[in-house]
């Protein structure tokens, strides 16, 4: 593998390019018009403009990207996450054009991309699943009967859903018909597939996922878990590894289940098997993501491995050099997704220009970003500015490092999730490891955070004034 094209942008494009460069592989970036001066464009050895700003006119144009890659003699394409990463047709087309798709083959992508097909694939492997239907429901009478059997509250989910979208909680029978109808039409318009199914709604779940590595020679490993329960709109904001609630026995059991899921679809590459864990520590298979996850750096910290390097080695046909028994969890890592979002107003995107931008630096702090001071955060893409990752020998050390790093991180011009991250890290329930996916609804009060920040600003202003007057005194004394 001599030349890799990264079919992505922002922090993940930078992340992949860095490892490829370190491995002595030539790199090609792609960019839309608005991204022409982005760091990933400047960092890569070559860069090609692939189209206009909307992603369906640039980063989603699979065949156009493949054509450009061939012109430049590229021999492998890394899709990152999002965009084309879970597009089975794209993975196939890359292979058909004699290039390597750095990811699993299209059959695994297809199977795991559909939540119902995924449930079907794993059903012979004795893996616990959330009670629910294993087929699409459209018939109202059947749906009513099934929901009664499962017991309310239930969750209606789109088979083709993703990114926390296409889910509806139904708390009682009278609401079922209307919600089901709405779910089908939403799924159809958002994913082009109206198939929905019903699952038991687990009332206080934790989201715990396992990182998998599988080579083409039948070796499959798990690299332990990531706890991703701090979410808003069913989407993750803070992740950590390891989880504070898994005993070594439960970890081994879930790790085994995750390996079985990977084997059920003959998976190759890096992937993630997601589970829900209820308050009695029962676990249930949720879905498998067939790509590198946003939150992979916390796993890198606790295992000392570079997951992009592992992906590249696997794609080159190399055997995994590690055995499960070689792996050991070392320390604790935490990740905050720094989104251009207004935490005070329901986490709405808050795009604009980065008037001031300075990242925190120091031991055990890692920032994966794709922006520089003065750049615009475009409205066309996911508003993720960066990922702030901290590490410590213990969970408490990682949390305190995160608080320090947030305080040092300077971002002006857009609202971000930094204050929200500090709120979570300082919260007693989070510090005690006592939380579930409802942390935000349960504990987060935007007005309280705002008041705290205003108090902090007032104290800072008073302090500045005091220092200023003192300074004036000093200056005045000689006169
Ligand atoms: P997506 O593919 O859209 O990310 P997932 O199936 O991975 O959807 O679920 C995303 C989140 O939604 C989970 O982390 C969890 O917070 C919530 N969720 C999903 N299924 C259930 C369930 N059966 N009960 C309770 N919460 C659920």
Short mmCIF file of C-alpha atoms and ligand atoms in Angstrom, two decimals, residues 115 130 155 157 161-165 167 199-203 205 207 228 231 234-236 274 276 286-287 289 437, ligand 1:
data_model
loop_
_atom_site.label_atom_id
_atom_site.label_comp_id
_atom_site.label_asym_id
_atom_site.label_seq_id
_atom_site.Cartn_x
_atom_site.Cartn_y
_atom_site.Cartn_z
CA UNK A 115 -30.61 -3.45 12.43
CA UNK A 130 -33.38 -6.57 23.73
CA UNK A 155 -39.37 1.77 21.42
CA UNK A 157 -36.96 1.89 15.68
CA UNK A 161 -31.74 4.14 11.38
CA UNK A 162 -28.52 5.72 12.54
CA UNK A 163 -27.10 8.73 14.39
CA UNK A 164 -29.78 8.48 17.05
CA UNK A 165 -32.50 9.22 14.50
CA UNK A 167 -36.59 6.26 17.31
CA UNK A 199 -38.10 -3.19 21.04
CA UNK A 200 -38.62 -3.15 24.79
CA UNK A 201 -37.60 0.29 26.03
CA UNK A 202 -34.92 -0.33 28.64
CA UNK A 203 -35.64 2.31 31.24
CA UNK A 205 -29.68 1.72 30.31
CA UNK A 207 -24.53 2.26 26.47
CA UNK A 228 -20.89 6.03 26.01
CA UNK A 231 -25.75 11.41 25.37
CA UNK A 234 -29.56 9.54 21.69
CA UNK A 235 -26.14 10.76 20.49
CA UNK A 236 -22.91 10.45 22.43
CA UNK A 274 -22.79 -1.93 20.87
CA UNK A 276 -27.23 -1.77 26.32
CA UNK A 286 -27.89 -3.31 20.11
CA UNK A 287 -26.03 -3.07 16.80
CA UNK A 289 -20.87 -0.30 13.56
CA UNK A 437 -28.24 7.43 29.20
P1 LIG B 1 -28.30 4.62 16.22
O1 LIG B 1 -27.92 3.59 15.20
O2 LIG B 1 -29.26 5.63 15.69
O3 LIG B 1 -27.12 5.21 16.94
P2 LIG B 1 -28.76 2.75 18.43
O4 LIG B 1 -29.56 1.53 18.26
O5 LIG B 1 -27.27 2.58 18.45
O6 LIG B 1 -29.17 3.82 17.32
O7 LIG B 1 -29.19 3.51 19.75
C1 LIG B 1 -28.73 4.79 20.10
C2 LIG B 1 -29.10 5.11 21.54
O8 LIG B 1 -30.54 5.06 21.70
C3 LIG B 1 -28.56 4.14 22.58
O9 LIG B 1 -27.25 4.46 22.97
C4 LIG B 1 -29.56 4.34 23.71
O10 LIG B 1 -29.29 5.53 24.41
C5 LIG B 1 -30.89 4.52 22.98
N1 LIG B 1 -31.59 3.22 22.81
C6 LIG B 1 -31.57 2.41 21.73
N2 LIG B 1 -32.32 1.31 21.92
C7 LIG B 1 -32.85 1.41 23.16
C8 LIG B 1 -33.75 0.59 23.96
N3 LIG B 1 -34.27 -0.54 23.50
N4 LIG B 1 -34.07 1.05 25.19
C9 LIG B 1 -33.58 2.21 25.67
N5 LIG B 1 -32.76 3.02 24.98
C10 LIG B 1 -32.39 2.64 23.73
#
